[in-house]
Amino acid sequence: MARTTPAERFAAKTTPGPVPANLDTPCLLWPEGSLDRDGYGRFWVEGRVVPAHRWSYEQSRGPIPAGLELDHLCTVRRCVADDHLDAVDHRTNVLRSSGPSAINARRTRCTNDHDLTDPDNVRVSYPPSHPNGMRKCRACNRDRARRIREPQLAPVATLPTRTTPERTAA
Ligand SMILES: [Zn+2]
Ligand SMILES: [Zn+2]
């Protein structure tokens, strides 16, 4: 049985897809049956499984610089077209994606129409659920604190006011 090279096996696995609106060349699709849990192509090469798009990129454009990840410019995860991939840092990848955190990160107004581009109004925290940071609107926090405080003050205000006991005439 003739041995095929990884490049030959790679080529045999892919089929051209549509041309994305933002690009000039068609996607190169990895078969549905060979995807990982996240929807990226899995390619068996030199005794191990590698992400097919990373393999594709490294074959034609060289090693992916340390610390960078590949962003699919076409947003098609199972696409392995090397010219649809861009090596970027994690934050850029998140900001470019269409996930909820990316949409939030791009918003310039909060739900109450406060300015989120004003650094004085924005507090960034890094809870475990948002390792890349989440923005909190200070104006909203102030409003919320006021709403919480007011109902608590109300009962205090209705307490019978202390009156100085009437001085009984001696
Ligand atoms: Zn593509
Ligand atoms: Zn706000």
PDB file of C-alpha atoms and ligand atoms in Angstrom:
ATOM      1  CA  MET A   1       0.000   0.000   0.000  1.00  0.00           C
ATOM      2  CA  ALA A   2       1.460   3.330  -1.076  1.00  0.00           C
ATOM      3  CA  ARG A   3       2.087   5.742   1.757  1.00  0.00           C
ATOM      4  CA  THR A   4       0.382   9.066   1.376  1.00  0.00           C
ATOM      5  CA  THR A   5       1.944  12.244   2.675  1.00  0.00           C
ATOM      6  CA  PRO A   6       0.111  14.342   5.292  1.00  0.00           C
ATOM      7  CA  ALA A   7      -0.386  17.010   2.619  1.00  0.00           C
ATOM      8  CA  GLU A   8      -2.092  14.502   0.347  1.00  0.00           C
ATOM      9  CA  ARG A   9      -4.302  13.223   3.131  1.00  0.00           C
ATOM     10  CA  PHE A  10      -5.089  16.790   4.122  1.00  0.00           C
ATOM     11  CA  ALA A  11      -6.082  17.712   0.556  1.00  0.00           C
ATOM     12  CA  ALA A  12      -8.260  14.617   0.260  1.00  0.00           C
ATOM     13  CA  LYS A  13     -10.207  15.591   3.382  1.00  0.00           C
ATOM     14  CA  THR A  14     -11.171  19.102   2.330  1.00  0.00           C
ATOM     15  CA  THR A  15     -13.898  20.406   0.061  1.00  0.00           C
ATOM     16  CA  PRO A  16     -14.336  24.005  -1.117  1.00  0.00           C
ATOM     17  CA  GLY A  17     -17.129  25.917   0.568  1.00  0.00           C
ATOM     18  CA  PRO A  18     -18.781  29.242  -0.196  1.00  0.00           C
ATOM     19  CA  VAL A  19     -16.840  32.514  -0.466  1.00  0.00           C
ATOM     20  CA  PRO A  20     -17.540  34.527   2.727  1.00  0.00           C
ATOM     21  CA  ALA A  21     -18.834  38.065   2.233  1.00  0.00           C
ATOM     22  CA  ASN A  22     -15.719  39.608   3.815  1.00  0.00           C
ATOM     23  CA  LEU A  23     -13.153  37.555   1.849  1.00  0.00           C
ATOM     24  CA  ASP A  24     -12.202  36.847  -1.756  1.00  0.00           C
ATOM     25  CA  THR A  25     -11.510  33.132  -1.601  1.00  0.00           C
ATOM     26  CA  PRO A  26     -13.736  30.171  -0.732  1.00  0.00           C
ATOM     27  CA  CYS A  27     -13.598  28.373   2.590  1.00  0.00           C
ATOM     28  CA  LEU A  28     -11.915  24.993   2.620  1.00  0.00           C
ATOM     29  CA  LEU A  29     -14.127  22.760   4.705  1.00  0.00           C
ATOM     30  CA  TRP A  30     -13.017  19.903   6.918  1.00  0.00           C
ATOM     31  CA  PRO A  31     -15.478  16.961   7.003  1.00  0.00           C
ATOM     32  CA  GLU A  32     -18.209  17.136   9.650  1.00  0.00           C
ATOM     33  CA  GLY A  33     -17.227  13.695  10.889  1.00  0.00           C
ATOM     34  CA  SER A  34     -13.701  14.741  11.946  1.00  0.00           C
ATOM     35  CA  LEU A  35     -14.396  17.742  14.152  1.00  0.00           C
ATOM     36  CA  ASP A  36     -13.561  18.248  17.807  1.00  0.00           C
ATOM     37  CA  ARG A  37     -16.137  19.188  20.449  1.00  0.00           C
ATOM     38  CA  ASP A  38     -15.789  22.887  19.558  1.00  0.00           C
ATOM     39  CA  GLY A  39     -16.295  22.327  15.844  1.00  0.00           C
ATOM     40  CA  TYR A  40     -12.668  22.609  14.710  1.00  0.00           C
ATOM     41  CA  GLY A  41     -11.169  20.059  12.307  1.00  0.00           C
ATOM     42  CA  ARG A  42      -9.046  17.282  13.763  1.00  0.00           C
ATOM     43  CA  PHE A  43      -6.158  15.987  11.694  1.00  0.00           C
ATOM     44  CA  TRP A  44      -4.177  12.866  12.541  1.00  0.00           C
ATOM     45  CA  VAL A  45      -0.549  13.516  11.658  1.00  0.00           C
ATOM     46  CA  GLU A  46       2.736  11.986  12.800  1.00  0.00           C
ATOM     47  CA  GLY A  47       1.071   9.909  15.470  1.00  0.00           C
ATOM     48  CA  ARG A  48      -1.040  12.632  17.067  1.00  0.00           C
ATOM     49  CA  VAL A  49      -4.167  14.649  16.515  1.00  0.00           C
ATOM     50  CA  VAL A  50      -3.694  18.326  15.718  1.00  0.00           C
ATOM     51  CA  PRO A  51      -6.223  21.069  14.932  1.00  0.00           C
ATOM     52  CA  ALA A  52      -6.517  20.945  11.138  1.00  0.00           C
ATOM     53  CA  HIS A  53      -6.616  24.721  10.705  1.00  0.00           C
ATOM     54  CA  ARG A  54      -3.443  25.180  12.748  1.00  0.00           C
ATOM     55  CA  TRP A  55      -1.702  22.511  10.705  1.00  0.00           C
ATOM     56  CA  SER A  56      -2.837  24.213   7.502  1.00  0.00           C
ATOM     57  CA  TYR A  57      -1.609  27.604   8.649  1.00  0.00           C
ATOM     58  CA  GLU A  58       1.796  26.302   9.728  1.00  0.00           C
ATOM     59  CA  GLN A  59       2.315  24.408   6.472  1.00  0.00           C
ATOM     60  CA  SER A  60       1.896  27.468   4.307  1.00  0.00           C
ATOM     61  CA  ARG A  61       2.822  30.364   6.596  1.00  0.00           C
ATOM     62  CA  GLY A  62       5.212  28.906   9.141  1.00  0.00           C
ATOM     63  CA  PRO A  63       5.004  28.384  12.906  1.00  0.00           C
ATOM     64  CA  ILE A  64       2.322  30.260  14.824  1.00  0.00           C
ATOM     65  CA  PRO A  65       4.154  32.700  17.124  1.00  0.00           C
ATOM     66  CA  ALA A  66       4.080  31.658  20.792  1.00  0.00           C
ATOM     67  CA  GLY A  67       1.089  33.018  22.676  1.00  0.00           C
ATOM     68  CA  LEU A  68      -0.968  33.716  19.578  1.00  0.00           C
ATOM     69  CA  GLU A  69      -4.084  31.906  18.476  1.00  0.00           C
ATOM     70  CA  LEU A  70      -5.681  31.626  15.071  1.00  0.00           C
ATOM     71  CA  ASP A  71      -8.713  33.730  14.340  1.00  0.00           C
ATOM     72  CA  HIS A  72     -11.029  32.506  11.593  1.00  0.00           C
ATOM     73  CA  LEU A  73     -11.661  35.637   9.523  1.00  0.00           C
ATOM     74  CA  CYS A  74     -14.511  33.740   7.826  1.00  0.00           C
ATOM     75  CA  THR A  75     -15.937  32.675  11.267  1.00  0.00           C
ATOM     76  CA  VAL A  76     -16.329  29.126   9.892  1.00  0.00           C
ATOM     77  CA  ARG A  77     -14.671  26.924  12.495  1.00  0.00           C
ATOM     78  CA  ARG A  78     -14.221  23.901  10.287  1.00  0.00           C
ATOM     79  CA  CYS A  79     -12.630  25.988   7.547  1.00  0.00           C
ATOM     80  CA  VAL A  80      -8.919  25.215   7.067  1.00  0.00           C
ATOM     81  CA  ALA A  81      -8.121  27.747   4.317  1.00  0.00           C
ATOM     82  CA  ASP A  82      -4.812  29.235   5.454  1.00  0.00           C
ATOM     83  CA  ASP A  83      -5.675  32.638   4.007  1.00  0.00           C
ATOM     84  CA  HIS A  84      -8.815  32.749   6.186  1.00  0.00           C
ATOM     85  CA  LEU A  85      -6.697  32.524   9.325  1.00  0.00           C
ATOM     86  CA  ASP A  86      -5.003  35.307  11.205  1.00  0.00           C
ATOM     87  CA  ALA A  87      -2.606  34.792  14.125  1.00  0.00           C
ATOM     88  CA  VAL A  88      -3.720  37.189  16.874  1.00  0.00           C
ATOM     89  CA  ASP A  89      -3.509  37.446  20.658  1.00  0.00           C
ATOM     90  CA  HIS A  90      -6.355  36.067  22.726  1.00  0.00           C
ATOM     91  CA  ARG A  91      -7.937  39.423  23.517  1.00  0.00           C
ATOM     92  CA  THR A  92      -8.094  40.405  19.838  1.00  0.00           C
ATOM     93  CA  ASN A  93      -9.593  37.030  19.016  1.00  0.00           C
ATOM     94  CA  VAL A  94     -12.305  37.485  21.658  1.00  0.00           C
ATOM     95  CA  LEU A  95     -13.073  41.041  20.558  1.00  0.00           C
ATOM     96  CA  ARG A  96     -13.397  39.986  16.933  1.00  0.00           C
ATOM     97  CA  SER A  97     -15.644  37.037  17.649  1.00  0.00           C
ATOM     98  CA  SER A  98     -19.407  37.353  17.657  1.00  0.00           C
ATOM     99  CA  GLY A  99     -19.899  35.805  21.096  1.00  0.00           C
ATOM    100  CA  PRO A 100     -21.760  37.704  23.850  1.00  0.00           C
ATOM    101  CA  SER A 101     -18.535  38.912  25.486  1.00  0.00           C
ATOM    102  CA  ALA A 102     -17.301  40.310  22.179  1.00  0.00           C
ATOM    103  CA  ILE A 103     -20.568  42.110  21.548  1.00  0.00           C
ATOM    104  CA  ASN A 104     -20.447  43.499  25.088  1.00  0.00           C
ATOM    105  CA  ALA A 105     -16.830  44.538  24.668  1.00  0.00           C
ATOM    106  CA  ARG A 106     -17.727  46.531  21.566  1.00  0.00           C
ATOM    107  CA  ARG A 107     -20.689  48.328  23.125  1.00  0.00           C
ATOM    108  CA  THR A 108     -20.166  52.017  23.755  1.00  0.00           C
ATOM    109  CA  ARG A 109     -23.353  52.618  25.821  1.00  0.00           C
ATOM    110  CA  CYS A 110     -24.709  50.573  28.702  1.00  0.00           C
ATOM    111  CA  THR A 111     -28.347  49.439  28.842  1.00  0.00           C
ATOM    112  CA  ASN A 112     -29.184  52.720  30.588  1.00  0.00           C
ATOM    113  CA  ASP A 113     -27.374  54.746  27.936  1.00  0.00           C
ATOM    114  CA  HIS A 114     -24.380  55.747  30.039  1.00  0.00           C
ATOM    115  CA  ASP A 115     -21.083  56.268  28.244  1.00  0.00           C
ATOM    116  CA  LEU A 116     -18.892  53.150  28.299  1.00  0.00           C
ATOM    117  CA  THR A 117     -16.037  54.819  26.424  1.00  0.00           C
ATOM    118  CA  ASP A 118     -15.355  57.099  29.393  1.00  0.00           C
ATOM    119  CA  PRO A 119     -12.638  55.364  31.449  1.00  0.00           C
ATOM    120  CA  ASP A 120     -13.843  57.202  34.580  1.00  0.00           C
ATOM    121  CA  ASN A 121     -17.251  55.588  34.239  1.00  0.00           C
ATOM    122  CA  VAL A 122     -16.028  52.059  33.617  1.00  0.00           C
ATOM    123  CA  ARG A 123     -14.656  49.621  36.147  1.00  0.00           C
ATOM    124  CA  VAL A 124     -13.121  46.417  34.800  1.00  0.00           C
ATOM    125  CA  SER A 125     -13.158  43.331  36.981  1.00  0.00           C
ATOM    126  CA  TYR A 126     -11.873  39.834  36.341  1.00  0.00           C
ATOM    127  CA  PRO A 127     -14.253  37.327  37.955  1.00  0.00           C
ATOM    128  CA  PRO A 128     -13.603  33.628  37.192  1.00  0.00           C
ATOM    129  CA  SER A 129     -16.541  33.628  34.778  1.00  0.00           C
ATOM    130  CA  HIS A 130     -14.926  36.424  32.744  1.00  0.00           C
ATOM    131  CA  PRO A 131     -11.155  35.785  32.683  1.00  0.00           C
ATOM    132  CA  ASN A 132     -10.760  38.454  29.992  1.00  0.00           C
ATOM    133  CA  GLY A 133     -12.415  41.053  32.158  1.00  0.00           C
ATOM    134  CA  MET A 134     -15.910  42.449  32.311  1.00  0.00           C
ATOM    135  CA  ARG A 135     -16.875  46.096  32.316  1.00  0.00           C
ATOM    136  CA  LYS A 136     -19.165  47.587  34.925  1.00  0.00           C
ATOM    137  CA  CYS A 137     -20.869  50.916  34.516  1.00  0.00           C
ATOM    138  CA  ARG A 138     -20.252  53.114  37.579  1.00  0.00           C
ATOM    139  CA  ALA A 139     -23.300  55.288  36.865  1.00  0.00           C
ATOM    140  CA  CYS A 140     -25.515  52.190  36.870  1.00  0.00           C
ATOM    141  CA  ASN A 141     -23.908  50.973  40.097  1.00  0.00           C
ATOM    142  CA  ARG A 142     -24.639  54.340  41.715  1.00  0.00           C
ATOM    143  CA  ASP A 143     -28.278  54.238  40.569  1.00  0.00           C
ATOM    144  CA  ARG A 144     -28.645  50.680  41.839  1.00  0.00           C
ATOM    145  CA  ALA A 145     -27.148  51.597  45.203  1.00  0.00           C
ATOM    146  CA  ARG A 146     -29.574  54.508  45.488  1.00  0.00           C
ATOM    147  CA  ARG A 147     -32.574  52.292  44.687  1.00  0.00           C
ATOM    148  CA  ILE A 148     -31.475  49.809  47.329  1.00  0.00           C
ATOM    149  CA  ARG A 149     -30.856  52.490  49.930  1.00  0.00           C
ATOM    150  CA  GLU A 150     -34.133  54.364  49.509  1.00  0.00           C
ATOM    151  CA  PRO A 151     -36.626  51.614  50.429  1.00  0.00           C
ATOM    152  CA  GLN A 152     -34.533  50.890  53.495  1.00  0.00           C
ATOM    153  CA  LEU A 153     -34.673  54.499  54.558  1.00  0.00           C
ATOM    154  CA  ALA A 154     -38.442  54.718  54.153  1.00  0.00           C
ATOM    155  CA  PRO A 155     -39.446  52.665  57.226  1.00  0.00           C
ATOM    156  CA  VAL A 156     -37.003  54.625  59.318  1.00  0.00           C
ATOM    157  CA  ALA A 157     -38.701  57.837  58.233  1.00  0.00           C
ATOM    158  CA  THR A 158     -42.150  56.551  59.269  1.00  0.00           C
ATOM    159  CA  LEU A 159     -41.046  55.588  62.756  1.00  0.00           C
ATOM    160  CA  PRO A 160     -42.862  57.722  65.307  1.00  0.00           C
ATOM    161  CA  THR A 161     -40.690  60.657  65.986  1.00  0.00           C
ATOM    162  CA  ARG A 162     -39.399  60.886  69.432  1.00  0.00           C
ATOM    163  CA  THR A 163     -40.950  63.748  71.231  1.00  0.00           C
ATOM    164  CA  THR A 164     -39.604  65.131  74.336  1.00  0.00           C
ATOM    165  CA  PRO A 165     -41.943  64.001  77.118  1.00  0.00           C
ATOM    166  CA  GLU A 166     -44.240  66.757  78.097  1.00  0.00           C
ATOM    167  CA  ARG A 167     -43.129  68.315  81.202  1.00  0.00           C
ATOM    168  CA  THR A 168     -45.717  67.824  83.792  1.00  0.00           C
ATOM    169  CA  ALA A 169     -46.395  70.838  85.775  1.00  0.00           C
ATOM    170  CA  ALA A 170     -44.885  70.619  89.149  1.00  0.00           C
TER     171      ALA A 170
HETATM  172 ZN    ZN B   1     -13.008  30.107   5.608  1.00  0.00          ZN
HETATM  173 ZN    ZN B   2     -24.925  52.585  33.053  1.00  0.00          ZN
END
